[in-house]
mmCIF file of C-alpha atoms in Angstrom:
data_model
loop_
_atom_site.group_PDB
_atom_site.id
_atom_site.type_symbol
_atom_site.label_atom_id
_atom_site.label_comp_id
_atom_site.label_asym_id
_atom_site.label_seq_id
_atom_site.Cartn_x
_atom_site.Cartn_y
_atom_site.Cartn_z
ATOM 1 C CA UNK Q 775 104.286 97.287 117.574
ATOM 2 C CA UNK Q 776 102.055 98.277 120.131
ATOM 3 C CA UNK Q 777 98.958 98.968 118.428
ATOM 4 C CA UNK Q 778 95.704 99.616 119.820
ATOM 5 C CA UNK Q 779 93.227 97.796 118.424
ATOM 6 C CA UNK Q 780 90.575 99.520 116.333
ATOM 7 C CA UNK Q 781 88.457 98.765 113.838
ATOM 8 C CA UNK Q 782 89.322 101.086 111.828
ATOM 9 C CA UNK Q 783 92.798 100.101 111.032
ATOM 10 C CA UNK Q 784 91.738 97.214 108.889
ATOM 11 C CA UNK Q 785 88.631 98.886 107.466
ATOM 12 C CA UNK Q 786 88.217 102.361 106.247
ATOM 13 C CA UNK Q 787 85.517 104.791 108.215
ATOM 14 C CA UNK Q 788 83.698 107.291 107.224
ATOM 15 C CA UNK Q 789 85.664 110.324 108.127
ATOM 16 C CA UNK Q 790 88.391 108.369 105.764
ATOM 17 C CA UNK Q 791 86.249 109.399 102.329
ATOM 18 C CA UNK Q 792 87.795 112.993 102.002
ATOM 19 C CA UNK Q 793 90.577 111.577 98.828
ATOM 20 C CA UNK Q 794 90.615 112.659 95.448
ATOM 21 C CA UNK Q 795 89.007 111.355 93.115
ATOM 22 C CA UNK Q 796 86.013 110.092 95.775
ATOM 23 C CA UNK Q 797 82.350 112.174 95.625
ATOM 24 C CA UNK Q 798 81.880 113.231 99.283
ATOM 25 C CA UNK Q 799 77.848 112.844 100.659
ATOM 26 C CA UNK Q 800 76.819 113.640 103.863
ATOM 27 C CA UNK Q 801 74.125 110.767 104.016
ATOM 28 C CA UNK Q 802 74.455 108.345 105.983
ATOM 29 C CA UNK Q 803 73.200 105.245 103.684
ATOM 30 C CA UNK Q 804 75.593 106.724 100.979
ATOM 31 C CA UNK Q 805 78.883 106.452 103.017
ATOM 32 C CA UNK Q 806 77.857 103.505 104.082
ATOM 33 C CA UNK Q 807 77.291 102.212 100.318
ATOM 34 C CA UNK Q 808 80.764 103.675 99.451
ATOM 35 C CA UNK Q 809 82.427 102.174 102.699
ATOM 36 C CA UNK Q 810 80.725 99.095 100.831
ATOM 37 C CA UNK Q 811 82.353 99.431 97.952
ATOM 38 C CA UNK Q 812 85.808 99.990 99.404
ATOM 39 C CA UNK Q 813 85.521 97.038 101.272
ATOM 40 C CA UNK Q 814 84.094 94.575 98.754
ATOM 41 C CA UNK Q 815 86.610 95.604 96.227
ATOM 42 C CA UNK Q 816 89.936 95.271 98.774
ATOM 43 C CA UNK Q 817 88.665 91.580 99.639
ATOM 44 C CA UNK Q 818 88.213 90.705 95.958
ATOM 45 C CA UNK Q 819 91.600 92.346 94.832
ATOM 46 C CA UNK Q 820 93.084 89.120 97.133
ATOM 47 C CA UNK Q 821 91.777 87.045 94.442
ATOM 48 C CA UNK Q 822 92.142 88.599 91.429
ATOM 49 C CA UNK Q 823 94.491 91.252 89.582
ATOM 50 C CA UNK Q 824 93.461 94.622 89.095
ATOM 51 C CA UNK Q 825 91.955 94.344 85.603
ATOM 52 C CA UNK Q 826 90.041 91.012 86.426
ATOM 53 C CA UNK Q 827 88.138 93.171 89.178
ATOM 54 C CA UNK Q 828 84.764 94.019 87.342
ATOM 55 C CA UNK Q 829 82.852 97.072 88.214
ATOM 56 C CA UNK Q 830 79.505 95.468 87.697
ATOM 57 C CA UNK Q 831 80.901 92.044 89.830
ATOM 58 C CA UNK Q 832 81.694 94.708 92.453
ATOM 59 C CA UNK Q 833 78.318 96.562 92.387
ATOM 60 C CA UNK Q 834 76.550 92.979 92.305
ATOM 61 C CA UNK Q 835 78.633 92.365 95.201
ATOM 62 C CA UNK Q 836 77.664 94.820 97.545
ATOM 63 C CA UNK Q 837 73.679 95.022 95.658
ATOM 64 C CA UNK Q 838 74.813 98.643 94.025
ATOM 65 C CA UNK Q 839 74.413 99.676 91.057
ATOM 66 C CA UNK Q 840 76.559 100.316 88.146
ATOM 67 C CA UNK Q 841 75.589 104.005 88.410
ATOM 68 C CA UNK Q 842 75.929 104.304 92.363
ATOM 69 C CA UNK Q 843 79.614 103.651 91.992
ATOM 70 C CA UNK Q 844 80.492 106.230 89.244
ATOM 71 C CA UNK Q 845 77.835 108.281 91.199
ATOM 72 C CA UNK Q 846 80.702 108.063 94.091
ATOM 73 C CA UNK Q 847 84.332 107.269 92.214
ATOM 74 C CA UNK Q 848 85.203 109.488 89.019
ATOM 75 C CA UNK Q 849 86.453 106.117 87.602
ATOM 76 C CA UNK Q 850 88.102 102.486 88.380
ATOM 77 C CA UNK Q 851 91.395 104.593 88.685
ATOM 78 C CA UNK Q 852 89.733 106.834 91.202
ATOM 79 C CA UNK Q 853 88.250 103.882 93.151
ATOM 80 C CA UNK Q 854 92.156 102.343 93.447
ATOM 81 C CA UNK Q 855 93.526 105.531 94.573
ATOM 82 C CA UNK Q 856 91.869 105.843 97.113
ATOM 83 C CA UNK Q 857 92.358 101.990 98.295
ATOM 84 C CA UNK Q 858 95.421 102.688 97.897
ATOM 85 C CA UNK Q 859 95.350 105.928 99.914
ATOM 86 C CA UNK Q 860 93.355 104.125 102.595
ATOM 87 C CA UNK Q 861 96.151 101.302 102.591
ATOM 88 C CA UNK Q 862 98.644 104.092 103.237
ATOM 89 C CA UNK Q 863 96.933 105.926 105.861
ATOM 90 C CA UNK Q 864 96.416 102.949 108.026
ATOM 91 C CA UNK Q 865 100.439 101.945 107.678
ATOM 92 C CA UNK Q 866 101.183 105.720 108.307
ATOM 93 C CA UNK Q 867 98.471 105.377 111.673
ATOM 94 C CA UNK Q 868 100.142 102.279 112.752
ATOM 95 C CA UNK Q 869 103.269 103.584 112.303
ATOM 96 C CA UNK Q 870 102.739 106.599 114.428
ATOM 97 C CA UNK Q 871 101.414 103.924 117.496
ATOM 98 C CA UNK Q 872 104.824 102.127 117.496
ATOM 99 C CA UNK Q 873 105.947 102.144 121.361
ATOM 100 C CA UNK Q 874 108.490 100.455 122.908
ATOM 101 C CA UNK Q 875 107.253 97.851 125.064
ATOM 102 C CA UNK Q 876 109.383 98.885 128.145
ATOM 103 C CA UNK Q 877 112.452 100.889 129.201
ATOM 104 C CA UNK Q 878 114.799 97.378 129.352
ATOM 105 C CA UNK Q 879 113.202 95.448 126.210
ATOM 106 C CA UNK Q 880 116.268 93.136 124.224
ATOM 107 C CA UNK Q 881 117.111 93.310 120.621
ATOM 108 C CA UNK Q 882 115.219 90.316 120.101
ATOM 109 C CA UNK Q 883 111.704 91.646 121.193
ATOM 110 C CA UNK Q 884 111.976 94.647 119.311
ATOM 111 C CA UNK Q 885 112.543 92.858 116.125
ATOM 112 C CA UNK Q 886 109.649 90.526 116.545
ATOM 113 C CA UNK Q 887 107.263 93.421 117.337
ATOM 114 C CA UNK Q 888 108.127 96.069 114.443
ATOM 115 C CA UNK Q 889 108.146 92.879 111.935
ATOM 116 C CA UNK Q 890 104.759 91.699 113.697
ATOM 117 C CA UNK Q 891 103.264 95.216 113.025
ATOM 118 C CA UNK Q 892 104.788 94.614 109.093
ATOM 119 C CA UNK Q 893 103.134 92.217 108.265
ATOM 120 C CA UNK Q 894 99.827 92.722 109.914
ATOM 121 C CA UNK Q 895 99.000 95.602 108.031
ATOM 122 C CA UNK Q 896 100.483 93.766 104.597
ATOM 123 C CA UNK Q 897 97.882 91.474 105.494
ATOM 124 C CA UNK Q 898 95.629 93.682 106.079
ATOM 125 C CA UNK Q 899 95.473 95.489 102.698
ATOM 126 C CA UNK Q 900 96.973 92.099 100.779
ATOM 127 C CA UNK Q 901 95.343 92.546 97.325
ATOM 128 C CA UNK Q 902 95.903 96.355 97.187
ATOM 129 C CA UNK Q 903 99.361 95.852 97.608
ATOM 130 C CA UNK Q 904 99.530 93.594 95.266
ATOM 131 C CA UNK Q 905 97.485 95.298 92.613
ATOM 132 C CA UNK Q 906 99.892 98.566 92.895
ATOM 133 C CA UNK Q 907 103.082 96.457 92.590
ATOM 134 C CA UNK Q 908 101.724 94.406 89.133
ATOM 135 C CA UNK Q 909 101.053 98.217 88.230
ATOM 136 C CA UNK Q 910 104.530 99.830 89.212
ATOM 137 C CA UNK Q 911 105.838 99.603 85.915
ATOM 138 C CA UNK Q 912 103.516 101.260 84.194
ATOM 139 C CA UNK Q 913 102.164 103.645 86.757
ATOM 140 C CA UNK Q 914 105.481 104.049 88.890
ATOM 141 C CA UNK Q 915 103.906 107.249 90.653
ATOM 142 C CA UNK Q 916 100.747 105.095 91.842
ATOM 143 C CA UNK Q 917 103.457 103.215 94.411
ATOM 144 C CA UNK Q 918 105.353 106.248 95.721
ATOM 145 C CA UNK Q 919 103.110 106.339 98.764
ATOM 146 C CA UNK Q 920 104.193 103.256 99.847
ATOM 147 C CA UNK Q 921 107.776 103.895 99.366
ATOM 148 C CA UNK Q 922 107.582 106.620 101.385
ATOM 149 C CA UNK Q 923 105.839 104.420 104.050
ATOM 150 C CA UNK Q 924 108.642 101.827 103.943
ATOM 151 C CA UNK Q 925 111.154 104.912 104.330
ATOM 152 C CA UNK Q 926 109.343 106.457 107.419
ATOM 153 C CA UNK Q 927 109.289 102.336 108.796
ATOM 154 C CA UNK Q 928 112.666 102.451 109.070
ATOM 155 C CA UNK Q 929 113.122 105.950 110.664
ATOM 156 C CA UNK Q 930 110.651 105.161 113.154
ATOM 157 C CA UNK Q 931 111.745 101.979 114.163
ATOM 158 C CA UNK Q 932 115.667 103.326 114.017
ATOM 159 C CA UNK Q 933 115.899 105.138 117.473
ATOM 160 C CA UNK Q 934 113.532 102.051 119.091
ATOM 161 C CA UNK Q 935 116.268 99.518 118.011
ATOM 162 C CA UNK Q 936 119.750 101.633 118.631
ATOM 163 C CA UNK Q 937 119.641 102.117 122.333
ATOM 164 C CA UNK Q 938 118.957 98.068 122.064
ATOM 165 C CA UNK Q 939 122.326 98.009 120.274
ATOM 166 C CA UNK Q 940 124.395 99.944 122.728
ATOM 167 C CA UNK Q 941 126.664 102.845 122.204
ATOM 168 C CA UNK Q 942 129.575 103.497 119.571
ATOM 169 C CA UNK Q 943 129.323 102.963 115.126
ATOM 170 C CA UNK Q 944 126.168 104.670 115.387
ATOM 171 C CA UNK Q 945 126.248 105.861 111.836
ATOM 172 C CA UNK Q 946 127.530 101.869 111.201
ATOM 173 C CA UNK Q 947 124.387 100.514 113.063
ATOM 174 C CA UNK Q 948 121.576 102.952 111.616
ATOM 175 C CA UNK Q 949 123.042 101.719 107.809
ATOM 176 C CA UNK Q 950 122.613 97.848 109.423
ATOM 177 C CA UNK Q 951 118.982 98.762 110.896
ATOM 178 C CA UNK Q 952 118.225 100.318 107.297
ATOM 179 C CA UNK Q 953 119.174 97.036 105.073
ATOM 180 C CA UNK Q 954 117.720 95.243 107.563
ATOM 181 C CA UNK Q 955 114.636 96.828 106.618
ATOM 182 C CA UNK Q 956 115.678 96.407 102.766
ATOM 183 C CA UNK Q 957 115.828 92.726 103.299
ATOM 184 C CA UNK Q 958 112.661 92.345 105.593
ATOM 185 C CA UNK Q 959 110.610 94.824 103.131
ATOM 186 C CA UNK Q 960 112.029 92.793 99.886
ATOM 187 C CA UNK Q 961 111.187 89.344 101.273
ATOM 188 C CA UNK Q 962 107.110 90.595 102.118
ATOM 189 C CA UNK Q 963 106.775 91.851 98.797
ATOM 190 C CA UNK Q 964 108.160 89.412 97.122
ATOM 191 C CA UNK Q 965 105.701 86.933 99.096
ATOM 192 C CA UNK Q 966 102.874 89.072 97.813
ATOM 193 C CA UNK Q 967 103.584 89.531 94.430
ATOM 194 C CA UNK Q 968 105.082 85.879 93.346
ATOM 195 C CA UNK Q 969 104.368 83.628 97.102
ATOM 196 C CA UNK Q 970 107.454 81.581 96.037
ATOM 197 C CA UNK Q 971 107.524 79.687 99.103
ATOM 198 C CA UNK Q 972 108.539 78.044 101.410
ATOM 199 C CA UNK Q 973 107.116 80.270 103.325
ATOM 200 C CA UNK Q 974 103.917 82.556 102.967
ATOM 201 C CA UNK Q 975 102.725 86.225 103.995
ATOM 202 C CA UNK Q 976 100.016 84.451 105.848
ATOM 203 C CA UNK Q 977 102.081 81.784 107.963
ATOM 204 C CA UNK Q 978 103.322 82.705 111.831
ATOM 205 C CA UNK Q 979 106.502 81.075 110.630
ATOM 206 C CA UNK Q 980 107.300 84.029 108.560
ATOM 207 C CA UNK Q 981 107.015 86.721 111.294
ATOM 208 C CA UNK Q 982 109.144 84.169 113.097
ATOM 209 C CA UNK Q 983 112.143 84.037 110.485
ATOM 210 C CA UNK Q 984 112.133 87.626 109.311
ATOM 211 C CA UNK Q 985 112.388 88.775 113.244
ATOM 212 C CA UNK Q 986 115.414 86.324 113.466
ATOM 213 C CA UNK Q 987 116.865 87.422 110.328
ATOM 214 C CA UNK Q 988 116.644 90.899 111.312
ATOM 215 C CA UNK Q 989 118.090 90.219 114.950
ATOM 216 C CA UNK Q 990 121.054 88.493 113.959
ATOM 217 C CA UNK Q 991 121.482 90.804 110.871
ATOM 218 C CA UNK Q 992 122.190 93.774 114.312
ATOM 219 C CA UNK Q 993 123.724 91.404 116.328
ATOM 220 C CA UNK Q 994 125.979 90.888 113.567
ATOM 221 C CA UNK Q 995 126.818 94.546 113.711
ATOM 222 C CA UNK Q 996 127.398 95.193 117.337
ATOM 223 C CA UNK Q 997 129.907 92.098 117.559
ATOM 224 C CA UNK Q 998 131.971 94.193 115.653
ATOM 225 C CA UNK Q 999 131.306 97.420 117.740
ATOM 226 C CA UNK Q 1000 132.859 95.082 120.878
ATOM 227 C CA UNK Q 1001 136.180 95.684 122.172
ATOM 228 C CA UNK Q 1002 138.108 91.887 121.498
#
């Protein structure tokens, strides 16, 4: 994906703080305390579920009080809405950067690039993710976001990779690019949720293999759009 870099897309800013459930303040020492907060709690969701996260660990974490954060977040539900909303509206921001890298790029670029941008952001917000799918039973609404995300993945990414494909069994190859998708999408969060090896979310390896998978996966498809 060609993203531009910004520090912003790994770390919510202050124009981000207009979500539900968040107290808006127009000082500058209390964004910064709540951009704080945000942060401090994503890192420590990488090591710990949801309900291990402590309120007063977080506070202690960041040298906030108790009362600061429910001075800022209506509750812990409110606080992990809106990293989850945060989460989402950095995919969706990504997502609308996605270029293709030139006019005569292969199949095989394109896949390593939209995978690439995949997993960089499901590195990026790697606890929150993981927190919302251990919740998905129970709170099945609280991942719909990210579904959608996944969804609007594959549309963008759809007209980069079909002209890469050439012409004919177009409605064949967009059903190929969307499992593709399926597949690459299953296989991240199932690294995130369970990390069943052999290979990890964090590992170059996996960006690797997943592009592969997801080239031969179309190349699979137009062999059988060429005249034998």
């Amino acid at each position: 994906m060609q993203v531009r870099k910004q520090p912003r897309s790994e770390q919510p800013g202050f124009r981000d703080f207009d979500l539900p459930g968040v107290v808006p303040s127009r000082q500058k020492r209390s964004r910064e305390t709540t951009l704080a907060l945000l942060r401090a709690g994503a890192e420590m969701l990488r090591r710990r579920s949801l309900a291990e996260l402590s309120i007063a660990a977080l506070c202690t974490e960041v040298g906030a009080t108790v009362g600061a954060f429910y001075s800022r977040f209506e509750s812990k539900e409110a606080y992990f809405n809106a990293l989850m909303a945060l989460a989402a509206r950095d995919g969706e921001q990504r997502l609308a950067e996605i270029r293709r890298p030139s006019p005569d790029a292969g199949l095989d670029k394109l896949c390593q690039i939209i995978v690439s941008g995949i997993i960089i952001w499901m590195r990026n917000h790697e606890g929150v993710l993981r927190a919302a799918l251990q919740h998905d039973d129970t709170r099945p609404d609280k991942w719909t976001a990210f579904k959608a995300l996944a969804k609007a993945t594959t549309e963008r990414a759809t007209p980069l990779l079909l002209p890469a494909m050439g012409k004919g069994r177009k409605a064949a190859k967009v059903r190929t690019i969307a499992f593709g998708f399926q597949i690459v999408l299953g296989t991240l969060v199932n690294a995130i949720l369970n990390d069943p090896g052999p290979l990890s979310l964090g590992t170059k390896e996996m960006e690797t293999r997943l592009a592969g998978c997801l080239l031969l996966l179309l190349q699979a498809e137009i062999s059988q759009s060429t005249p034998r």
